[in-house]
CSV table of C-alpha atoms in Angstrom, one decimal:
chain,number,residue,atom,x,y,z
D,1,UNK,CA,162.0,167.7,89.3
D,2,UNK,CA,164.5,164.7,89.8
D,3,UNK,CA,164.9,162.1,87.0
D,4,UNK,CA,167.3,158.9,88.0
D,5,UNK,CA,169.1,156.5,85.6
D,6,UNK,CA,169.4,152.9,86.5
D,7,UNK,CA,170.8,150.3,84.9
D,8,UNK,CA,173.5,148.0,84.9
D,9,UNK,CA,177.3,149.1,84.4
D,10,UNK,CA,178.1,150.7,80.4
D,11,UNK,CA,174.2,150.0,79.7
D,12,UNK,CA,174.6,154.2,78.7
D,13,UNK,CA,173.5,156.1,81.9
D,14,UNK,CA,176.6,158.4,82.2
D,15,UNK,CA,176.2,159.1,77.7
D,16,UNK,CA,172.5,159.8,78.7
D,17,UNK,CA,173.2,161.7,81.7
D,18,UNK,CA,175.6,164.3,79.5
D,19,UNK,CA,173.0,164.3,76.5
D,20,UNK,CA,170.6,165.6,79.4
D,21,UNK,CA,173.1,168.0,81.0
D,22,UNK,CA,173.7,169.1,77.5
D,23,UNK,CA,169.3,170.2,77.4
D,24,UNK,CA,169.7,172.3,80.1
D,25,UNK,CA,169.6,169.4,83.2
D,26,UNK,CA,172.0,170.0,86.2
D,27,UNK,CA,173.7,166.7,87.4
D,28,UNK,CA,173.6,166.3,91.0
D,29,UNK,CA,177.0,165.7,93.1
D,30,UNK,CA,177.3,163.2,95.4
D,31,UNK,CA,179.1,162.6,99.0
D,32,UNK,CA,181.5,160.0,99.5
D,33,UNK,CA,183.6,158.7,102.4
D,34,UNK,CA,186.2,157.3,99.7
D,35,UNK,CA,189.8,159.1,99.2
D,36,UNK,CA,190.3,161.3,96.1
D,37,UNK,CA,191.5,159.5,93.3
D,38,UNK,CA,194.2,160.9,91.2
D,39,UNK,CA,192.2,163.7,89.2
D,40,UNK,CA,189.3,164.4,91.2
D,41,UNK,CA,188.1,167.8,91.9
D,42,UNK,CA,186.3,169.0,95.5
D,43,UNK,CA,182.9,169.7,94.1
D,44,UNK,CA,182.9,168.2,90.7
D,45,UNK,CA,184.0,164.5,90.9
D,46,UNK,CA,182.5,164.4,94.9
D,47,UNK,CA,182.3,166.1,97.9
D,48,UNK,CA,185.0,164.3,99.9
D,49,UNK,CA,183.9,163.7,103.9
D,50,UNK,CA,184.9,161.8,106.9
D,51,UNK,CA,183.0,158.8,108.2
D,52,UNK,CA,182.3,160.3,110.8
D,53,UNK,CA,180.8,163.7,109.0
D,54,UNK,CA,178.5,161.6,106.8
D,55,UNK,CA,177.2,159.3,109.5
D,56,UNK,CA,176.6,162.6,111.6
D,57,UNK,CA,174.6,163.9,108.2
D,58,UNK,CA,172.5,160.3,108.4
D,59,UNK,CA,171.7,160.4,112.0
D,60,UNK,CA,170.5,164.7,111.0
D,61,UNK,CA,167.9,163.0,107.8
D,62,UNK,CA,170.4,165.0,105.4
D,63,UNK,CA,170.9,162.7,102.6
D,64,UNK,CA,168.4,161.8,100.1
D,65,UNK,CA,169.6,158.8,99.6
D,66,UNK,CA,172.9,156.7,100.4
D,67,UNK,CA,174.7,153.1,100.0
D,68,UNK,CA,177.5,151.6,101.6
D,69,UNK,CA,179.8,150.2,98.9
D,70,UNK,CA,183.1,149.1,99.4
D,71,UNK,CA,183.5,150.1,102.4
D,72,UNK,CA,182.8,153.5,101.9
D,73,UNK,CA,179.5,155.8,101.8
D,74,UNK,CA,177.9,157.3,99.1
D,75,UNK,CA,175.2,159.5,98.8
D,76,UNK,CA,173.1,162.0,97.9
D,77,UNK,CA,172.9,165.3,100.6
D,78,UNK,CA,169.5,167.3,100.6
D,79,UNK,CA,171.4,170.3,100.5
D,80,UNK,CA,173.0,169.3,97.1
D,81,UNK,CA,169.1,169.4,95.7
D,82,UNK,CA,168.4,172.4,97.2
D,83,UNK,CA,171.2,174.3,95.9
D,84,UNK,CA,170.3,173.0,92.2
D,85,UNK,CA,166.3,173.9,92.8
D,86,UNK,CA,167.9,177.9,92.9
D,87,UNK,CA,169.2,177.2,89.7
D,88,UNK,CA,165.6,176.4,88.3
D,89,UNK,CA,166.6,173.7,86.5
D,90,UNK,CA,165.6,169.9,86.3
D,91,UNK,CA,168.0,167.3,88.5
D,92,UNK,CA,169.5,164.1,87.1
D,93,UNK,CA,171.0,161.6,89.4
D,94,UNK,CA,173.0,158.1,88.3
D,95,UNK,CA,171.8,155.8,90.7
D,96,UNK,CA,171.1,151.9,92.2
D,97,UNK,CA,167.7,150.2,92.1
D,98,UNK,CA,168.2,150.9,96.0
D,99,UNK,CA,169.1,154.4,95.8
D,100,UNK,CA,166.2,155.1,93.3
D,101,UNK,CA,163.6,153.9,95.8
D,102,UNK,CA,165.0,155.8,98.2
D,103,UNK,CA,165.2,159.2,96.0
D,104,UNK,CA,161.6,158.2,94.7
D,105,UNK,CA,160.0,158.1,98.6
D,106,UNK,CA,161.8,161.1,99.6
D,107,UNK,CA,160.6,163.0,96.8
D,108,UNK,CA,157.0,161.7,97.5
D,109,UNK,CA,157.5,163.3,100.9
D,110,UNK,CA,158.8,166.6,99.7
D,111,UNK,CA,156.8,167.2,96.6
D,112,UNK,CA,159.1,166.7,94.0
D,113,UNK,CA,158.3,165.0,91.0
D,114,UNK,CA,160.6,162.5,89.7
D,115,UNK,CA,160.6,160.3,86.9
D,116,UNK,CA,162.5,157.2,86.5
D,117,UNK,CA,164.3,155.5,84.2
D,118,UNK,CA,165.9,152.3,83.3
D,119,UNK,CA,168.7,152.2,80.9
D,120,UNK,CA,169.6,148.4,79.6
D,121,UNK,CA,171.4,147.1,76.7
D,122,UNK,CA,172.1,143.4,75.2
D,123,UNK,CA,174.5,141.3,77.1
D,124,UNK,CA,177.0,141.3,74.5
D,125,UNK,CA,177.2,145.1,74.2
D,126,UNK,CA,177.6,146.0,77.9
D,127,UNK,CA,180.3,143.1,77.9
D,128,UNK,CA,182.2,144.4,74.6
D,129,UNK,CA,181.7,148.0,76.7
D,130,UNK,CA,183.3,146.6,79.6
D,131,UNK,CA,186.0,144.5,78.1
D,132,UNK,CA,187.0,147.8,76.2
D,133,UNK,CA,187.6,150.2,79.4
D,134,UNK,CA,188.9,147.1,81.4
D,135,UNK,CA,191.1,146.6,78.6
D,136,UNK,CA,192.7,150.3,78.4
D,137,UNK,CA,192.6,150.3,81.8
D,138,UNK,CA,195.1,147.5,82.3
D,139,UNK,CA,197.4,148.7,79.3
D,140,UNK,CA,197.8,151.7,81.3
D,141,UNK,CA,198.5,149.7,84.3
D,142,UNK,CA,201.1,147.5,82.8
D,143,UNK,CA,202.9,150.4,80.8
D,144,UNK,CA,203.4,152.2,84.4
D,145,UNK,CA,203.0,149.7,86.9
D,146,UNK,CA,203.4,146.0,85.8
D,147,UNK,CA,203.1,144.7,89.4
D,148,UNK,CA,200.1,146.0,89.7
D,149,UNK,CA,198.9,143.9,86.9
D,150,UNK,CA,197.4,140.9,88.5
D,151,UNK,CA,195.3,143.3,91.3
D,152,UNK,CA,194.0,145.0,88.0
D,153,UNK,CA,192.5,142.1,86.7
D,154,UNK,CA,191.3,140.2,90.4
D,155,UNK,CA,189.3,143.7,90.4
D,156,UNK,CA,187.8,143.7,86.9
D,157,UNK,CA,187.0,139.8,87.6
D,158,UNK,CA,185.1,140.6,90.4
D,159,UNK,CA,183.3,143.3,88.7
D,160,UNK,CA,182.5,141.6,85.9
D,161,UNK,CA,180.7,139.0,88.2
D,162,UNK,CA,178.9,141.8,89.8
D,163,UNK,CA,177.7,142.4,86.5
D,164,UNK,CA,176.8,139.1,85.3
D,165,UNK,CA,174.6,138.3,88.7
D,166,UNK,CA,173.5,141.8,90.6
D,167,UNK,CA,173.3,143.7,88.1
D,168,UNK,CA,171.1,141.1,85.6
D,169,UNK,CA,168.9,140.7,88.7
D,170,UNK,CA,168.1,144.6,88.2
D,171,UNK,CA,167.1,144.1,84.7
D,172,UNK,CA,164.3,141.5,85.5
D,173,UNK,CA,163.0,143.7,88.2
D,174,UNK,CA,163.0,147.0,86.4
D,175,UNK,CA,160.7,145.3,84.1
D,176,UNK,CA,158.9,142.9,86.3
D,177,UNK,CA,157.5,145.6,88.2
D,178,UNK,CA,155.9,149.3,87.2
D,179,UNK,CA,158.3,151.7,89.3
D,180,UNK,CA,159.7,153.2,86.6
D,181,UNK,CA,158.2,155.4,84.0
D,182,UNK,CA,160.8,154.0,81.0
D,183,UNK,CA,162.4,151.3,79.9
D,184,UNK,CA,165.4,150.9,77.8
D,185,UNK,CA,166.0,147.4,76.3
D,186,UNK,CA,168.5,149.3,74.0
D,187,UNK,CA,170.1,153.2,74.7
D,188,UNK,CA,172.3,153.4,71.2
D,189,UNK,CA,172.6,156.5,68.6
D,190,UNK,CA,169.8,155.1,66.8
D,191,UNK,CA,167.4,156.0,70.0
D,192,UNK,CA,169.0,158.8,72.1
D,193,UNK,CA,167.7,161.8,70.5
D,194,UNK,CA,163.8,160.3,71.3
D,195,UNK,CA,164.8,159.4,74.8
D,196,UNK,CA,166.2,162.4,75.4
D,197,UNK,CA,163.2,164.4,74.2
D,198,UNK,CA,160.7,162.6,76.0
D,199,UNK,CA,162.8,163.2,79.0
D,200,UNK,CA,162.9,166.8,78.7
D,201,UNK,CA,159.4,167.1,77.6
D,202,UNK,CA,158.4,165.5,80.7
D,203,UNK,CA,160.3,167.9,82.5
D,204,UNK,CA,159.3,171.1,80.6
D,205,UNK,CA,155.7,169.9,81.9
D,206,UNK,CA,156.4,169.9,85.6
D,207,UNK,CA,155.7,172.1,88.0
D,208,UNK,CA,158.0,174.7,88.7
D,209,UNK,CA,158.5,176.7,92.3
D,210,UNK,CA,157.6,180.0,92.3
């Protein structure tokens, strides 16, 4: 089966996504058009393509789902969740409200089960969250490139206000309407090990290929 994580940025998808790795989950690995950053690994961070090779792979039906984000695409290949079905074990995917419509209709069409959820916190913990890793982020930017400083900052800005608009508009969808199967007000330590059980014992309740 395929469970995705939604939620708006350091709401705790990528904490619950490990915790579910950690139960035996296999995280799926996604395609992108964008360079390799300094420290990414072919086949762990992302498998790096052309424009041209992943536009080829939409025109073929071979992604699951995709976005176009800053210029670049992103997106999950079919061939990715078939490699991890030989593995027998349950899929987890990070994704957008856009991406986990599209996941949810192609596994509708395929037979998959899937079972989403919504990962949220309060305002003033995903902003704390954010300020923090903006925060080291720019230290390390200033200690070894101070002219790079200002650029840091424009682009935290303009995340932030992705945040504080997009990304709020998620959270009064998620729970206007009934598309996914849990919702998080609040993903802490006090919660994690429930979530994470009822996650897994939806998944140990699936059906399994034979």
């Amino acid at each position: 089966m395929i469970v995705t994580l939604t939620g708006p940025s350091c709401a705790g998808k990528s904490t619950l996504e490990k915790l579910l790795v950690a139960k035996g989950f296999s995280n799926a690995i996604s395609t992108t058009t964008r360079q390799p950053r300094a420290g990414d690994v072919e086949g762990e961070a992302y498998y790096f393509v052309t424009r041209e090779n992943f536009e080829f792979g939409l025109a073929l039906d071979e992604f699951v789902e995709h976005v176009e984000f800053g210029g670049n695409y992103y997106g999950l290949p079919v061939q990715e969740v078939r490699r991890l079905e030989r593995l027998g074990k349950p899929i987890v995917v990070v994704c957008e409200p856009v991406g986990q419509k599209q996941i949810a209709a192609w596994c509708k069409d395929n037979g998959y089960p899937c079972f989403a959820v919504f990962v949220d916190n309060p305002e003033l913990v995903i902003c704390n969250r954010f300020m923090l890793r903006a925060a080291d982020d720019l230290i390390d930017t200033h200690l070894g490139y101070p002219d790079k400083v200002d650029a840091g900052i424009a682009s935290y800005a303009r995340r932030m206000k992705e945040m504080m608009t997009t990304e709020r508009a998620w959270v009064g969808e998620a729970w206007a309407s009934d598309i996914y199967n849990l919702r998080l007000s609040e993903f802490n330590e006090t919660n994690q090990d429930e979530v994470v059980e009822i996650i897994t014992g939806v998944a140990q309740k699936a059906p399994h290929s034979t």
